[in-house]
Amino acid sequence: MVKKIIYLLIFLSFLNAQQNCEQYFEARKEQMQEQIREYDEARQSLEAYRASFEALQKEKMQALMQKEADINASLEQIKSLKEQNERILEATKQNLQVIHDKTMGRITEIYAKMKDVAVAGILSEMEPDEASKILLSLDPRKISSIMAKMEPKKASDLTLLLKNLDQNASSQ
């Protein structure tokens, strides 16, 4: 009978251990299910964050591409305006040259028809640079006749300027 009691005690302790194991496993199962729920929530949050991030990144990329397109369009417009300004500048330079040539032609024609004494008097009163430009536009015989009628100092100064202008023109 003692054996039976020992067996009974062993059996009861086994049942108790089995019951404790079942309780442990049930508690562990609940704990694991809770962790699974937490992981699922974290995964869903991560997926929502990823989708939100990708949408935001796509939106930012589109905005960046639009700004790049705007900048490129502005650069093209600036390039076009620059080319247009260069054409206008060149046309203006040509017009100014034509006006200058016509003006100098008229001035040359006027001074060529004037008496040498009158031209010598007028050029003596002008700035030396301007007087030398006018003299250069005249016929060499007319220049010599005009300079002969000038004061020697003024004629000397103009001769040096003419020499310098002539050297600059030939070196270009």
mmCIF file of C-alpha atoms in Angstrom:
data_model
loop_
_atom_site.group_PDB
_atom_site.id
_atom_site.type_symbol
_atom_site.label_atom_id
_atom_site.label_comp_id
_atom_site.label_asym_id
_atom_site.label_seq_id
_atom_site.Cartn_x
_atom_site.Cartn_y
_atom_site.Cartn_z
ATOM 1 C CA MET A 1 0.000 0.000 0.000
ATOM 2 C CA VAL A 2 2.841 2.338 0.621
ATOM 3 C CA LYS A 3 3.801 1.710 -2.898
ATOM 4 C CA LYS A 4 0.376 2.653 -4.012
ATOM 5 C CA ILE A 5 0.527 5.830 -2.028
ATOM 6 C CA ILE A 6 3.920 6.663 -3.478
ATOM 7 C CA TYR A 7 2.577 5.961 -6.941
ATOM 8 C CA LEU A 8 -0.426 8.065 -6.177
ATOM 9 C CA LEU A 9 1.764 10.884 -4.916
ATOM 10 C CA ILE A 10 3.970 10.623 -7.957
ATOM 11 C CA PHE A 11 0.916 10.575 -10.165
ATOM 12 C CA LEU A 12 -0.563 13.559 -8.394
ATOM 13 C CA SER A 13 2.676 15.461 -8.570
ATOM 14 C CA PHE A 14 2.859 14.537 -12.241
ATOM 15 C CA LEU A 15 -0.687 15.804 -12.733
ATOM 16 C CA ASN A 16 0.173 18.901 -10.780
ATOM 17 C CA ALA A 17 3.359 19.363 -12.831
ATOM 18 C CA GLN A 18 1.391 18.791 -16.006
ATOM 19 C CA GLN A 19 -1.163 21.314 -14.871
ATOM 20 C CA ASN A 20 1.624 23.762 -14.003
ATOM 21 C CA CYS A 21 3.168 23.090 -17.409
ATOM 22 C CA GLU A 22 -0.149 23.694 -19.101
ATOM 23 C CA GLN A 23 -0.559 26.922 -17.158
ATOM 24 C CA TYR A 24 3.006 27.924 -18.017
ATOM 25 C CA PHE A 25 2.509 27.077 -21.673
ATOM 26 C CA GLU A 26 -0.847 28.885 -21.706
ATOM 27 C CA ALA A 27 0.749 31.961 -20.119
ATOM 28 C CA ARG A 28 3.656 31.729 -22.559
ATOM 29 C CA LYS A 29 1.198 31.332 -25.445
ATOM 30 C CA GLU A 30 -0.650 34.473 -24.362
ATOM 31 C CA GLN A 31 2.645 36.306 -23.984
ATOM 32 C CA MET A 32 3.728 35.241 -27.481
ATOM 33 C CA GLN A 33 0.365 36.221 -28.949
ATOM 34 C CA GLU A 34 0.762 39.653 -27.326
ATOM 35 C CA GLN A 35 4.250 39.975 -28.834
ATOM 36 C CA ILE A 36 2.855 38.901 -32.220
ATOM 37 C CA ARG A 37 0.171 41.600 -31.946
ATOM 38 C CA GLU A 38 2.863 44.166 -31.025
ATOM 39 C CA TYR A 39 5.027 43.051 -33.960
ATOM 40 C CA ASP A 40 2.030 43.241 -36.288
ATOM 41 C CA GLU A 41 1.232 46.744 -35.058
ATOM 42 C CA ALA A 42 4.882 47.752 -35.479
ATOM 43 C CA ARG A 43 4.954 46.215 -38.979
ATOM 44 C CA GLN A 44 1.768 48.042 -39.935
ATOM 45 C CA SER A 45 3.170 51.301 -38.551
ATOM 46 C CA LEU A 46 6.385 50.735 -40.461
ATOM 47 C CA GLU A 47 4.491 50.032 -43.685
ATOM 48 C CA ALA A 48 2.351 53.140 -43.182
ATOM 49 C CA TYR A 49 5.480 55.194 -42.485
ATOM 50 C CA ARG A 50 7.224 53.724 -45.537
ATOM 51 C CA ALA A 51 4.236 54.478 -47.774
ATOM 52 C CA SER A 52 4.024 58.003 -46.364
ATOM 53 C CA PHE A 53 7.760 58.503 -46.825
ATOM 54 C CA GLU A 54 7.678 57.221 -50.396
ATOM 55 C CA ALA A 55 4.716 59.476 -51.231
ATOM 56 C CA LEU A 56 6.490 62.463 -49.695
ATOM 57 C CA GLN A 57 9.711 61.586 -51.495
ATOM 58 C CA LYS A 58 7.832 61.266 -54.791
ATOM 59 C CA GLU A 59 6.129 64.623 -54.189
ATOM 60 C CA LYS A 60 9.456 66.296 -53.367
ATOM 61 C CA MET A 61 11.071 64.741 -56.442
ATOM 62 C CA GLN A 62 8.265 66.022 -58.658
ATOM 63 C CA ALA A 63 8.599 69.499 -57.144
ATOM 64 C CA LEU A 64 12.353 69.363 -57.684
ATOM 65 C CA MET A 65 11.917 68.267 -61.289
ATOM 66 C CA GLN A 66 9.421 71.094 -61.836
ATOM 67 C CA LYS A 67 11.872 73.626 -60.376
ATOM 68 C CA GLU A 68 14.629 72.226 -62.581
ATOM 69 C CA ALA A 69 12.371 72.575 -65.620
ATOM 70 C CA ASP A 70 11.544 76.156 -64.582
ATOM 71 C CA ILE A 71 15.236 76.974 -64.161
ATOM 72 C CA ASN A 72 16.069 75.444 -67.540
ATOM 73 C CA ALA A 73 13.268 77.457 -69.153
ATOM 74 C CA SER A 74 14.574 80.615 -67.462
ATOM 75 C CA LEU A 75 18.096 79.846 -68.652
ATOM 76 C CA GLU A 76 16.844 79.374 -72.202
ATOM 77 C CA GLN A 77 14.964 82.650 -71.979
ATOM 78 C CA ILE A 78 18.070 84.413 -70.631
ATOM 79 C CA LYS A 79 20.163 82.876 -73.406
ATOM 80 C CA SER A 80 17.658 84.035 -75.999
ATOM 81 C CA LEU A 81 17.559 87.541 -74.523
ATOM 82 C CA LYS A 82 21.343 87.650 -74.409
ATOM 83 C CA GLU A 83 21.571 86.683 -78.085
ATOM 84 C CA GLN A 84 18.929 89.270 -78.928
ATOM 85 C CA ASN A 85 20.809 91.935 -76.941
ATOM 86 C CA GLU A 86 24.050 91.020 -78.709
ATOM 87 C CA ARG A 87 22.342 91.407 -82.099
ATOM 88 C CA ILE A 88 20.885 94.755 -81.041
ATOM 89 C CA LEU A 89 24.276 95.881 -79.724
ATOM 90 C CA GLU A 90 25.974 94.884 -82.966
ATOM 91 C CA ALA A 91 23.321 96.682 -85.029
ATOM 92 C CA THR A 92 23.702 99.747 -82.802
ATOM 93 C CA LYS A 93 27.481 99.686 -83.240
ATOM 94 C CA GLN A 94 27.050 99.457 -86.993
ATOM 95 C CA ASN A 95 24.555 102.331 -86.960
ATOM 96 C CA LEU A 96 26.888 104.438 -84.830
ATOM 97 C CA GLN A 97 29.754 103.672 -87.211
ATOM 98 C CA VAL A 98 27.625 104.701 -90.195
ATOM 99 C CA ILE A 99 26.627 107.907 -88.409
ATOM 100 C CA HIS A 100 30.242 108.562 -87.452
ATOM 101 C CA ASP A 101 31.437 107.892 -90.996
ATOM 102 C CA LYS A 102 28.765 110.167 -92.458
ATOM 103 C CA THR A 103 29.510 112.871 -89.893
ATOM 104 C CA MET A 104 33.247 112.656 -90.486
ATOM 105 C CA GLY A 105 32.610 112.620 -94.220
ATOM 106 C CA ARG A 106 30.540 115.770 -93.938
ATOM 107 C CA ILE A 107 33.077 117.427 -91.660
ATOM 108 C CA THR A 108 35.868 116.455 -94.035
ATOM 109 C CA GLU A 109 33.873 117.836 -96.947
ATOM 110 C CA ILE A 110 33.178 121.094 -95.081
ATOM 111 C CA TYR A 111 36.804 121.619 -94.054
ATOM 112 C CA ALA A 112 38.046 120.657 -97.525
ATOM 113 C CA LYS A 113 35.973 123.478 -99.018
ATOM 114 C CA MET A 114 37.043 126.096 -96.454
ATOM 115 C CA LYS A 115 40.010 128.403 -96.847
ATOM 116 C CA ASP A 116 43.180 127.102 -95.219
ATOM 117 C CA VAL A 117 43.554 130.165 -92.955
ATOM 118 C CA ALA A 118 40.038 129.693 -91.564
ATOM 119 C CA VAL A 119 40.598 125.950 -90.996
ATOM 120 C CA ALA A 120 43.946 126.665 -89.297
ATOM 121 C CA GLY A 121 42.235 129.128 -86.935
ATOM 122 C CA ILE A 122 39.410 126.745 -86.070
ATOM 123 C CA LEU A 123 41.671 123.725 -85.524
ATOM 124 C CA SER A 124 44.006 125.816 -83.367
ATOM 125 C CA GLU A 125 41.104 126.437 -80.979
ATOM 126 C CA MET A 126 39.998 122.765 -80.823
ATOM 127 C CA GLU A 127 41.208 120.044 -78.523
ATOM 128 C CA PRO A 128 44.343 118.542 -80.104
ATOM 129 C CA ASP A 129 42.827 115.017 -80.322
ATOM 130 C CA GLU A 130 39.774 116.216 -82.228
ATOM 131 C CA ALA A 131 41.802 118.548 -84.452
ATOM 132 C CA SER A 132 44.197 115.709 -85.361
ATOM 133 C CA LYS A 133 41.282 113.408 -86.308
ATOM 134 C CA ILE A 134 39.876 116.066 -88.606
ATOM 135 C CA LEU A 135 43.293 116.705 -90.143
ATOM 136 C CA LEU A 136 43.767 112.980 -90.803
ATOM 137 C CA SER A 137 40.551 112.901 -92.793
ATOM 138 C CA LEU A 138 41.761 115.636 -95.156
ATOM 139 C CA ASP A 139 43.925 115.414 -98.264
ATOM 140 C CA PRO A 140 47.699 115.548 -97.436
ATOM 141 C CA ARG A 141 48.189 118.691 -99.585
ATOM 142 C CA LYS A 142 45.376 120.421 -97.676
ATOM 143 C CA ILE A 143 46.899 119.344 -94.338
ATOM 144 C CA SER A 144 50.283 120.834 -95.210
ATOM 145 C CA SER A 145 48.727 124.079 -96.343
ATOM 146 C CA ILE A 146 46.638 124.332 -93.134
ATOM 147 C CA MET A 147 49.569 123.524 -90.835
ATOM 148 C CA ALA A 148 51.700 126.159 -92.600
ATOM 149 C CA LYS A 149 49.145 128.749 -91.524
ATOM 150 C CA MET A 150 49.110 127.648 -87.840
ATOM 151 C CA GLU A 151 51.306 128.760 -84.996
ATOM 152 C CA PRO A 152 54.443 126.592 -85.022
ATOM 153 C CA LYS A 153 53.826 125.240 -81.488
ATOM 154 C CA LYS A 154 50.238 124.143 -82.327
ATOM 155 C CA ALA A 155 51.370 122.657 -85.669
ATOM 156 C CA SER A 156 54.148 120.759 -83.858
ATOM 157 C CA ASP A 157 51.732 119.327 -81.270
ATOM 158 C CA LEU A 158 49.288 118.261 -83.969
ATOM 159 C CA THR A 159 52.089 116.684 -86.003
ATOM 160 C CA LEU A 160 53.044 114.496 -83.018
ATOM 161 C CA LEU A 161 49.416 113.504 -82.500
ATOM 162 C CA LEU A 162 49.032 112.692 -86.201
ATOM 163 C CA LYS A 163 52.157 110.569 -86.025
ATOM 164 C CA ASN A 164 50.802 108.655 -83.000
ATOM 165 C CA LEU A 165 47.370 108.181 -84.598
ATOM 166 C CA ASP A 166 48.975 107.001 -87.827
ATOM 167 C CA GLN A 167 51.180 104.501 -85.932
ATOM 168 C CA ASN A 168 48.172 103.189 -83.944
ATOM 169 C CA ALA A 169 46.136 102.792 -87.126
ATOM 170 C CA SER A 170 48.910 100.906 -88.921
ATOM 171 C CA SER A 171 49.600 98.586 -85.945
ATOM 172 C CA GLN A 172 45.980 97.460 -85.814
#
